[in-house]
Amino acid sequence: FAESEPELSQEPAPEQPFRRAEKKVKGALVYPAVVVSVAIVVIAVILIFVIPVFQEMFAGMGQALPLPTQVVVNLSNFVKGNIIYMIVAGFLIGYAFKRFYRTEKGKQMVDRYLIRAPVFGPLLRKVAVARFTSTLSTMLKSGVPILDSLDIVARTAGNKVVEAALIKTKSAIKEGQPMSEPLAETEVFPPMVVQMIGVGEATGELDAMLSKIAEFYEEEVDAAVEALTSMLEPLLMVFLGGTIGGLVISMYLPIFSMAGAITG
């Protein structure tokens, strides 16, 4: 008699904590990127198309322009006369940076700056910790040896600074050191993470401890993303409103001056 095969579970595998953390960080960065892009387009349109209309009107007044207005007019003339060069330069700079980042040295320099940068650096470091601990925990639970696991985790770290730290850790483990010691020497991972890993090694429950660290840092990323978003939203609105408002007000200053002279 043919035995019935066990039904395979149709439920998808649970998403790893670092994947959720990375999605949240990327989602948080979309809003400021969109706002800045819109601001650049709006400001460019004002400088290229709106300011020249006011400039022609001011030329017929026959009076000296206030300093803020003159600065904006000069900026408009500069942008109009060099817009093509500015666009080409932007593409060339972007292309050069992309090529540079693809090199080993370039990626190391950029990743080192990113992980130490103010505001975003601590957030990226937390995501890196979540990625490292979650992936390593999964590998160890699957029975993959620690050295092979570290090799895979290093290659998928997503940051050259973290990758170098894990490669150094792997070499130290080969020489008989516990993992927590070389991790502490790299100064990439927070002391609390290193201490918890040391406890996991001492108790023989490293995979479980790594899983707990990953879950903790996912919550840390959640809190950091919320704090970053709540800080960036008003700052971006002030920047956008202040910049566009400043341009508009500077264009109306000569009109206000002329109206004051007439009423006076």
PDB file of C-alpha atoms in Angstrom:
ATOM      1  CA  PHE A   1       0.000   0.000   0.000  1.00  0.00           C
ATOM      2  CA  ALA A   2       1.249   3.431  -0.872  1.00  0.00           C
ATOM      3  CA  GLU A   3       1.858   5.599   2.152  1.00  0.00           C
ATOM      4  CA  SER A   4       0.471   9.067   2.031  1.00  0.00           C
ATOM      5  CA  GLU A   5       3.195  11.718   2.015  1.00  0.00           C
ATOM      6  CA  PRO A   6       3.104  14.271   4.804  1.00  0.00           C
ATOM      7  CA  GLU A   7       1.568  17.546   3.761  1.00  0.00           C
ATOM      8  CA  LEU A   8       4.020  20.370   3.445  1.00  0.00           C
ATOM      9  CA  SER A   9       3.231  23.486   5.416  1.00  0.00           C
ATOM     10  CA  GLN A  10       2.054  26.287   3.206  1.00  0.00           C
ATOM     11  CA  GLU A  11       2.955  28.938   5.764  1.00  0.00           C
ATOM     12  CA  PRO A  12       5.851  31.146   4.647  1.00  0.00           C
ATOM     13  CA  ALA A  13       9.034  31.094   6.686  1.00  0.00           C
ATOM     14  CA  PRO A  14       9.148  33.864   9.248  1.00  0.00           C
ATOM     15  CA  GLU A  15      11.052  36.903   8.102  1.00  0.00           C
ATOM     16  CA  GLN A  16      14.373  37.338   9.869  1.00  0.00           C
ATOM     17  CA  PRO A  17      14.610  40.329  12.232  1.00  0.00           C
ATOM     18  CA  PHE A  18      17.350  42.076  10.283  1.00  0.00           C
ATOM     19  CA  ARG A  19      15.254  41.937   7.101  1.00  0.00           C
ATOM     20  CA  ARG A  20      12.416  43.736   8.856  1.00  0.00           C
ATOM     21  CA  ALA A  21      14.886  46.215  10.341  1.00  0.00           C
ATOM     22  CA  GLU A  22      16.428  46.973   6.949  1.00  0.00           C
ATOM     23  CA  LYS A  23      13.002  47.505   5.387  1.00  0.00           C
ATOM     24  CA  LYS A  24      12.065  49.962   8.128  1.00  0.00           C
ATOM     25  CA  VAL A  25      15.283  51.931   7.661  1.00  0.00           C
ATOM     26  CA  LYS A  26      14.834  52.089   3.894  1.00  0.00           C
ATOM     27  CA  GLY A  27      11.216  53.132   4.351  1.00  0.00           C
ATOM     28  CA  ALA A  28      12.247  55.896   6.748  1.00  0.00           C
ATOM     29  CA  LEU A  29      14.761  57.245   4.220  1.00  0.00           C
ATOM     30  CA  VAL A  30      12.231  57.410   1.379  1.00  0.00           C
ATOM     31  CA  TYR A  31      10.322  60.369   2.847  1.00  0.00           C
ATOM     32  CA  PRO A  32      13.289  62.765   3.236  1.00  0.00           C
ATOM     33  CA  ALA A  33      14.624  61.716  -0.176  1.00  0.00           C
ATOM     34  CA  VAL A  34      11.280  62.550  -1.807  1.00  0.00           C
ATOM     35  CA  VAL A  35      10.974  65.877   0.040  1.00  0.00           C
ATOM     36  CA  VAL A  36      14.509  66.948  -0.890  1.00  0.00           C
ATOM     37  CA  SER A  37      13.968  65.922  -4.527  1.00  0.00           C
ATOM     38  CA  VAL A  38      10.709  67.892  -4.717  1.00  0.00           C
ATOM     39  CA  ALA A  39      12.391  70.883  -3.059  1.00  0.00           C
ATOM     40  CA  ILE A  40      15.216  70.850  -5.616  1.00  0.00           C
ATOM     41  CA  VAL A  41      12.756  70.720  -8.524  1.00  0.00           C
ATOM     42  CA  VAL A  42      10.535  73.487  -7.094  1.00  0.00           C
ATOM     43  CA  ILE A  43      13.495  75.764  -6.335  1.00  0.00           C
ATOM     44  CA  ALA A  44      14.942  75.162  -9.815  1.00  0.00           C
ATOM     45  CA  VAL A  45      11.600  76.043 -11.440  1.00  0.00           C
ATOM     46  CA  ILE A  46      11.345  79.235  -9.380  1.00  0.00           C
ATOM     47  CA  LEU A  47      14.905  80.296 -10.227  1.00  0.00           C
ATOM     48  CA  ILE A  48      14.675  79.509 -13.942  1.00  0.00           C
ATOM     49  CA  PHE A  49      11.125  80.566 -14.800  1.00  0.00           C
ATOM     50  CA  VAL A  50       9.624  82.735 -12.039  1.00  0.00           C
ATOM     51  CA  ILE A  51      12.500  84.986 -10.962  1.00  0.00           C
ATOM     52  CA  PRO A  52      13.231  86.225 -14.540  1.00  0.00           C
ATOM     53  CA  VAL A  53       9.645  87.538 -14.769  1.00  0.00           C
ATOM     54  CA  PHE A  54      10.175  89.607 -11.633  1.00  0.00           C
ATOM     55  CA  GLN A  55      13.611  90.646 -12.902  1.00  0.00           C
ATOM     56  CA  GLU A  56      12.091  92.181 -16.042  1.00  0.00           C
ATOM     57  CA  MET A  57       9.529  94.000 -13.930  1.00  0.00           C
ATOM     58  CA  PHE A  58      12.222  95.335 -11.593  1.00  0.00           C
ATOM     59  CA  ALA A  59      14.287  96.571 -14.555  1.00  0.00           C
ATOM     60  CA  GLY A  60      11.443  98.939 -15.469  1.00  0.00           C
ATOM     61  CA  MET A  61      11.307 100.415 -11.972  1.00  0.00           C
ATOM     62  CA  GLY A  62      14.657 102.124 -12.325  1.00  0.00           C
ATOM     63  CA  GLN A  63      15.636 101.698  -8.677  1.00  0.00           C
ATOM     64  CA  ALA A  64      18.308  99.751  -6.824  1.00  0.00           C
ATOM     65  CA  LEU A  65      17.228  96.325  -5.625  1.00  0.00           C
ATOM     66  CA  PRO A  66      17.427  95.312  -1.958  1.00  0.00           C
ATOM     67  CA  LEU A  67      20.367  93.045  -1.175  1.00  0.00           C
ATOM     68  CA  PRO A  68      18.278  89.837  -0.700  1.00  0.00           C
ATOM     69  CA  THR A  69      16.533  90.451  -4.027  1.00  0.00           C
ATOM     70  CA  GLN A  70      19.828  91.116  -5.822  1.00  0.00           C
ATOM     71  CA  VAL A  71      21.320  87.917  -4.402  1.00  0.00           C
ATOM     72  CA  VAL A  72      18.341  85.868  -5.637  1.00  0.00           C
ATOM     73  CA  VAL A  73      18.465  87.537  -9.071  1.00  0.00           C
ATOM     74  CA  ASN A  74      22.196  86.792  -9.376  1.00  0.00           C
ATOM     75  CA  LEU A  75      21.557  83.189  -8.325  1.00  0.00           C
ATOM     76  CA  SER A  76      18.792  82.913 -10.926  1.00  0.00           C
ATOM     77  CA  ASN A  77      21.095  84.247 -13.653  1.00  0.00           C
ATOM     78  CA  PHE A  78      23.808  81.796 -12.642  1.00  0.00           C
ATOM     79  CA  VAL A  79      21.450  78.796 -12.654  1.00  0.00           C
ATOM     80  CA  LYS A  80      19.895  79.783 -16.007  1.00  0.00           C
ATOM     81  CA  GLY A  81      23.295  80.216 -17.619  1.00  0.00           C
ATOM     82  CA  ASN A  82      24.812  77.011 -16.251  1.00  0.00           C
ATOM     83  CA  ILE A  83      21.897  74.592 -15.814  1.00  0.00           C
ATOM     84  CA  ILE A  84      23.150  72.228 -18.532  1.00  0.00           C
ATOM     85  CA  TYR A  85      26.646  72.152 -17.048  1.00  0.00           C
ATOM     86  CA  MET A  86      25.197  71.593 -13.570  1.00  0.00           C
ATOM     87  CA  ILE A  87      23.105  68.635 -14.756  1.00  0.00           C
ATOM     88  CA  VAL A  88      26.060  67.103 -16.620  1.00  0.00           C
ATOM     89  CA  ALA A  89      28.318  67.661 -13.599  1.00  0.00           C
ATOM     90  CA  GLY A  90      25.730  66.000 -11.355  1.00  0.00           C
ATOM     91  CA  PHE A  91      25.596  62.916 -13.577  1.00  0.00           C
ATOM     92  CA  LEU A  92      29.402  62.758 -13.814  1.00  0.00           C
ATOM     93  CA  ILE A  93      29.827  63.067 -10.042  1.00  0.00           C
ATOM     94  CA  GLY A  94      27.196  60.371  -9.476  1.00  0.00           C
ATOM     95  CA  TYR A  95      28.838  58.075 -12.028  1.00  0.00           C
ATOM     96  CA  ALA A  96      32.315  58.664 -10.564  1.00  0.00           C
ATOM     97  CA  PHE A  97      31.049  57.960  -7.050  1.00  0.00           C
ATOM     98  CA  LYS A  98      29.347  54.764  -8.229  1.00  0.00           C
ATOM     99  CA  ARG A  99      32.559  53.562  -9.879  1.00  0.00           C
ATOM    100  CA  PHE A 100      34.588  54.503  -6.796  1.00  0.00           C
ATOM    101  CA  TYR A 101      32.175  52.689  -4.475  1.00  0.00           C
ATOM    102  CA  ARG A 102      32.534  49.526  -6.538  1.00  0.00           C
ATOM    103  CA  THR A 103      36.253  49.393  -5.750  1.00  0.00           C
ATOM    104  CA  GLU A 104      37.428  47.657  -2.572  1.00  0.00           C
ATOM    105  CA  LYS A 105      39.084  50.791  -1.203  1.00  0.00           C
ATOM    106  CA  GLY A 106      36.121  52.988  -2.086  1.00  0.00           C
ATOM    107  CA  LYS A 107      33.595  50.709  -0.418  1.00  0.00           C
ATOM    108  CA  GLN A 108      35.727  50.512   2.728  1.00  0.00           C
ATOM    109  CA  MET A 109      36.025  54.308   2.941  1.00  0.00           C
ATOM    110  CA  VAL A 110      32.320  54.948   2.364  1.00  0.00           C
ATOM    111  CA  ASP A 111      31.169  52.168   4.715  1.00  0.00           C
ATOM    112  CA  ARG A 112      33.551  53.387   7.417  1.00  0.00           C
ATOM    113  CA  TYR A 113      32.116  56.890   7.136  1.00  0.00           C
ATOM    114  CA  LEU A 114      28.505  55.701   7.066  1.00  0.00           C
ATOM    115  CA  ILE A 115      28.772  53.593  10.193  1.00  0.00           C
ATOM    116  CA  ARG A 116      30.407  56.487  12.073  1.00  0.00           C
ATOM    117  CA  ALA A 117      28.248  59.268  10.648  1.00  0.00           C
ATOM    118  CA  PRO A 118      26.131  61.322  13.057  1.00  0.00           C
ATOM    119  CA  VAL A 119      22.385  60.556  13.186  1.00  0.00           C
ATOM    120  CA  PHE A 120      22.455  57.737  10.612  1.00  0.00           C
ATOM    121  CA  GLY A 121      25.604  55.966  11.856  1.00  0.00           C
ATOM    122  CA  PRO A 122      24.124  54.553  15.089  1.00  0.00           C
ATOM    123  CA  LEU A 123      21.045  53.401  13.180  1.00  0.00           C
ATOM    124  CA  LEU A 124      23.128  51.600  10.541  1.00  0.00           C
ATOM    125  CA  ARG A 125      25.229  50.015  13.288  1.00  0.00           C
ATOM    126  CA  LYS A 126      22.089  48.626  14.945  1.00  0.00           C
ATOM    127  CA  VAL A 127      20.925  47.179  11.631  1.00  0.00           C
ATOM    128  CA  ALA A 128      24.375  45.597  11.157  1.00  0.00           C
ATOM    129  CA  VAL A 129      24.173  43.994  14.617  1.00  0.00           C
ATOM    130  CA  ALA A 130      20.680  42.664  13.877  1.00  0.00           C
ATOM    131  CA  ARG A 131      21.873  41.229  10.546  1.00  0.00           C
ATOM    132  CA  PHE A 132      24.984  39.630  12.054  1.00  0.00           C
ATOM    133  CA  THR A 133      23.289  38.047  15.082  1.00  0.00           C
ATOM    134  CA  SER A 134      20.183  36.889  13.206  1.00  0.00           C
ATOM    135  CA  THR A 135      22.124  35.277  10.354  1.00  0.00           C
ATOM    136  CA  LEU A 136      24.717  33.656  12.613  1.00  0.00           C
ATOM    137  CA  SER A 137      22.001  32.308  14.925  1.00  0.00           C
ATOM    138  CA  THR A 138      20.176  30.743  11.978  1.00  0.00           C
ATOM    139  CA  MET A 139      23.389  29.163  10.661  1.00  0.00           C
ATOM    140  CA  LEU A 140      24.348  27.692  14.033  1.00  0.00           C
ATOM    141  CA  LYS A 141      20.846  26.321  14.639  1.00  0.00           C
ATOM    142  CA  SER A 142      21.111  24.618  11.242  1.00  0.00           C
ATOM    143  CA  GLY A 143      24.278  22.828  12.347  1.00  0.00           C
ATOM    144  CA  VAL A 144      26.771  24.836  10.289  1.00  0.00           C
ATOM    145  CA  PRO A 145      30.199  24.996  12.015  1.00  0.00           C
ATOM    146  CA  ILE A 146      31.080  28.332  13.609  1.00  0.00           C
ATOM    147  CA  LEU A 147      33.990  29.074  11.252  1.00  0.00           C
ATOM    148  CA  ASP A 148      31.943  28.360   8.138  1.00  0.00           C
ATOM    149  CA  SER A 149      29.069  30.380   9.586  1.00  0.00           C
ATOM    150  CA  LEU A 150      31.290  33.385  10.248  1.00  0.00           C
ATOM    151  CA  ASP A 151      32.694  33.170   6.737  1.00  0.00           C
ATOM    152  CA  ILE A 152      29.189  33.309   5.248  1.00  0.00           C
ATOM    153  CA  VAL A 153      28.025  36.030   7.647  1.00  0.00           C
ATOM    154  CA  ALA A 154      31.089  38.153   6.831  1.00  0.00           C
ATOM    155  CA  ARG A 155      30.452  37.914   3.083  1.00  0.00           C
ATOM    156  CA  THR A 156      26.808  38.925   3.554  1.00  0.00           C
ATOM    157  CA  ALA A 157      27.443  41.629   6.177  1.00  0.00           C
ATOM    158  CA  GLY A 158      26.575  44.462   3.798  1.00  0.00           C
ATOM    159  CA  ASN A 159      29.293  46.689   5.270  1.00  0.00           C
ATOM    160  CA  LYS A 160      33.040  46.387   4.741  1.00  0.00           C
ATOM    161  CA  VAL A 161      33.847  47.518   8.286  1.00  0.00           C
ATOM    162  CA  VAL A 162      31.647  44.804   9.767  1.00  0.00           C
ATOM    163  CA  GLU A 163      33.005  42.274   7.263  1.00  0.00           C
ATOM    164  CA  ALA A 164      36.611  43.037   8.260  1.00  0.00           C
ATOM    165  CA  ALA A 165      35.698  42.701  11.953  1.00  0.00           C
ATOM    166  CA  LEU A 166      34.108  39.290  11.382  1.00  0.00           C
ATOM    167  CA  ILE A 167      37.044  38.044   9.310  1.00  0.00           C
ATOM    168  CA  LYS A 168      39.383  39.097  12.125  1.00  0.00           C
ATOM    169  CA  THR A 169      37.124  37.301  14.605  1.00  0.00           C
ATOM    170  CA  LYS A 170      37.188  34.136  12.510  1.00  0.00           C
ATOM    171  CA  SER A 171      41.006  34.176  12.454  1.00  0.00           C
ATOM    172  CA  ALA A 172      41.112  34.605  16.243  1.00  0.00           C
ATOM    173  CA  ILE A 173      38.705  31.690  16.777  1.00  0.00           C
ATOM    174  CA  LYS A 174      40.991  29.499  14.656  1.00  0.00           C
ATOM    175  CA  GLU A 175      43.747  30.282  17.156  1.00  0.00           C
ATOM    176  CA  GLY A 176      41.576  29.128  20.052  1.00  0.00           C
ATOM    177  CA  GLN A 177      40.086  32.388  21.314  1.00  0.00           C
ATOM    178  CA  PRO A 178      36.397  32.657  22.241  1.00  0.00           C
ATOM    179  CA  MET A 179      34.381  34.747  19.796  1.00  0.00           C
ATOM    180  CA  SER A 180      33.603  37.520  22.294  1.00  0.00           C
ATOM    181  CA  GLU A 181      37.263  38.545  22.738  1.00  0.00           C
ATOM    182  CA  PRO A 182      38.111  39.464  19.115  1.00  0.00           C
ATOM    183  CA  LEU A 183      34.658  41.020  18.689  1.00  0.00           C
ATOM    184  CA  ALA A 184      35.437  43.357  21.593  1.00  0.00           C
ATOM    185  CA  GLU A 185      38.815  44.264  20.078  1.00  0.00           C
ATOM    186  CA  THR A 186      37.243  45.344  16.784  1.00  0.00           C
ATOM    187  CA  GLU A 187      35.177  48.059  18.580  1.00  0.00           C
ATOM    188  CA  VAL A 188      32.495  47.626  15.915  1.00  0.00           C
ATOM    189  CA  PHE A 189      29.943  45.866  18.104  1.00  0.00           C
ATOM    190  CA  PRO A 190      28.496  47.444  21.276  1.00  0.00           C
ATOM    191  CA  PRO A 191      29.902  46.166  24.605  1.00  0.00           C
ATOM    192  CA  MET A 192      26.498  44.795  25.618  1.00  0.00           C
ATOM    193  CA  VAL A 193      26.400  42.617  22.485  1.00  0.00           C
ATOM    194  CA  VAL A 194      29.910  41.326  23.146  1.00  0.00           C
ATOM    195  CA  GLN A 195      29.054  40.527  26.769  1.00  0.00           C
ATOM    196  CA  MET A 196      25.870  38.675  25.819  1.00  0.00           C
ATOM    197  CA  ILE A 197      27.776  36.653  23.221  1.00  0.00           C
ATOM    198  CA  GLY A 198      30.339  35.805  25.903  1.00  0.00           C
ATOM    199  CA  VAL A 199      27.543  34.578  28.177  1.00  0.00           C
ATOM    200  CA  GLY A 200      26.111  32.514  25.325  1.00  0.00           C
ATOM    201  CA  GLU A 201      29.492  30.885  24.721  1.00  0.00           C
ATOM    202  CA  ALA A 202      29.958  30.148  28.426  1.00  0.00           C
ATOM    203  CA  THR A 203      26.529  28.537  28.787  1.00  0.00           C
ATOM    204  CA  GLY A 204      26.667  26.654  25.488  1.00  0.00           C
ATOM    205  CA  GLU A 205      23.587  28.469  24.184  1.00  0.00           C
ATOM    206  CA  LEU A 206      25.214  30.842  21.723  1.00  0.00           C
ATOM    207  CA  ASP A 207      22.561  30.411  19.023  1.00  0.00           C
ATOM    208  CA  ALA A 208      19.726  31.216  21.443  1.00  0.00           C
ATOM    209  CA  MET A 209      21.589  34.245  22.807  1.00  0.00           C
ATOM    210  CA  LEU A 210      22.253  35.534  19.279  1.00  0.00           C
ATOM    211  CA  SER A 211      18.558  35.184  18.497  1.00  0.00           C
ATOM    212  CA  LYS A 212      17.664  37.245  21.587  1.00  0.00           C
ATOM    213  CA  ILE A 213      20.167  39.938  20.576  1.00  0.00           C
ATOM    214  CA  ALA A 214      18.670  40.072  17.078  1.00  0.00           C
ATOM    215  CA  GLU A 215      15.155  40.505  18.468  1.00  0.00           C
ATOM    216  CA  PHE A 216      16.339  43.200  20.880  1.00  0.00           C
ATOM    217  CA  TYR A 217      18.066  45.151  18.131  1.00  0.00           C
ATOM    218  CA  GLU A 218      15.040  44.926  15.879  1.00  0.00           C
ATOM    219  CA  GLU A 219      13.141  46.764  18.619  1.00  0.00           C
ATOM    220  CA  GLU A 220      16.036  49.215  18.897  1.00  0.00           C
ATOM    221  CA  VAL A 221      15.843  49.883  15.153  1.00  0.00           C
ATOM    222  CA  ASP A 222      12.079  50.454  15.445  1.00  0.00           C
ATOM    223  CA  ALA A 223      12.606  53.054  18.165  1.00  0.00           C
ATOM    224  CA  ALA A 224      15.484  54.723  16.302  1.00  0.00           C
ATOM    225  CA  VAL A 225      13.501  54.914  13.049  1.00  0.00           C
ATOM    226  CA  GLU A 226      10.532  56.488  14.835  1.00  0.00           C
ATOM    227  CA  ALA A 227      12.800  59.026  16.546  1.00  0.00           C
ATOM    228  CA  LEU A 228      14.588  59.823  13.287  1.00  0.00           C
ATOM    229  CA  THR A 229      11.321  60.252  11.390  1.00  0.00           C
ATOM    230  CA  SER A 230       9.809  62.493  14.061  1.00  0.00           C
ATOM    231  CA  MET A 231      12.959  64.641  13.952  1.00  0.00           C
ATOM    232  CA  LEU A 232      13.358  64.817  10.165  1.00  0.00           C
ATOM    233  CA  GLU A 233       9.760  65.637   9.237  1.00  0.00           C
ATOM    234  CA  PRO A 234       9.586  69.066  10.926  1.00  0.00           C
ATOM    235  CA  LEU A 235      13.170  69.912   9.928  1.00  0.00           C
ATOM    236  CA  LEU A 236      12.459  69.163   6.276  1.00  0.00           C
ATOM    237  CA  MET A 237       9.232  71.152   6.361  1.00  0.00           C
ATOM    238  CA  VAL A 238      11.047  74.124   7.897  1.00  0.00           C
ATOM    239  CA  PHE A 239      13.806  73.821   5.283  1.00  0.00           C
ATOM    240  CA  LEU A 240      11.370  73.592   2.384  1.00  0.00           C
ATOM    241  CA  GLY A 241       9.074  76.344   3.635  1.00  0.00           C
ATOM    242  CA  GLY A 242      11.946  78.611   4.637  1.00  0.00           C
ATOM    243  CA  THR A 243      13.765  78.258   1.319  1.00  0.00           C
ATOM    244  CA  ILE A 244      10.752  78.779  -0.930  1.00  0.00           C
ATOM    245  CA  GLY A 245       9.308  81.436   1.375  1.00  0.00           C
ATOM    246  CA  GLY A 246      12.630  83.277   1.388  1.00  0.00           C
ATOM    247  CA  LEU A 247      12.735  83.314  -2.416  1.00  0.00           C
ATOM    248  CA  VAL A 248       9.182  84.632  -2.664  1.00  0.00           C
ATOM    249  CA  ILE A 249       9.657  87.320  -0.002  1.00  0.00           C
ATOM    250  CA  SER A 250      12.906  88.521  -1.573  1.00  0.00           C
ATOM    251  CA  MET A 251      11.056  89.078  -4.846  1.00  0.00           C
ATOM    252  CA  TYR A 252       8.367  91.169  -3.173  1.00  0.00           C
ATOM    253  CA  LEU A 253      10.765  93.407  -1.229  1.00  0.00           C
ATOM    254  CA  PRO A 254      11.166  95.930  -4.111  1.00  0.00           C
ATOM    255  CA  ILE A 255       7.382  96.056  -4.507  1.00  0.00           C
ATOM    256  CA  PHE A 256       6.966  96.730  -0.787  1.00  0.00           C
ATOM    257  CA  SER A 257       9.661  99.422  -0.970  1.00  0.00           C
ATOM    258  CA  MET A 258       7.985 101.102  -3.922  1.00  0.00           C
ATOM    259  CA  ALA A 259       4.574 100.956  -2.233  1.00  0.00           C
ATOM    260  CA  GLY A 260       6.071 102.483   0.908  1.00  0.00           C
ATOM    261  CA  ALA A 261       7.657 105.294  -1.108  1.00  0.00           C
ATOM    262  CA  ILE A 262       4.329 106.061  -2.814  1.00  0.00           C
ATOM    263  CA  THR A 263       2.311 106.098   0.411  1.00  0.00           C
ATOM    264  CA  GLY A 264       5.050 108.069   2.135  1.00  0.00           C
TER     265      GLY A 264
END
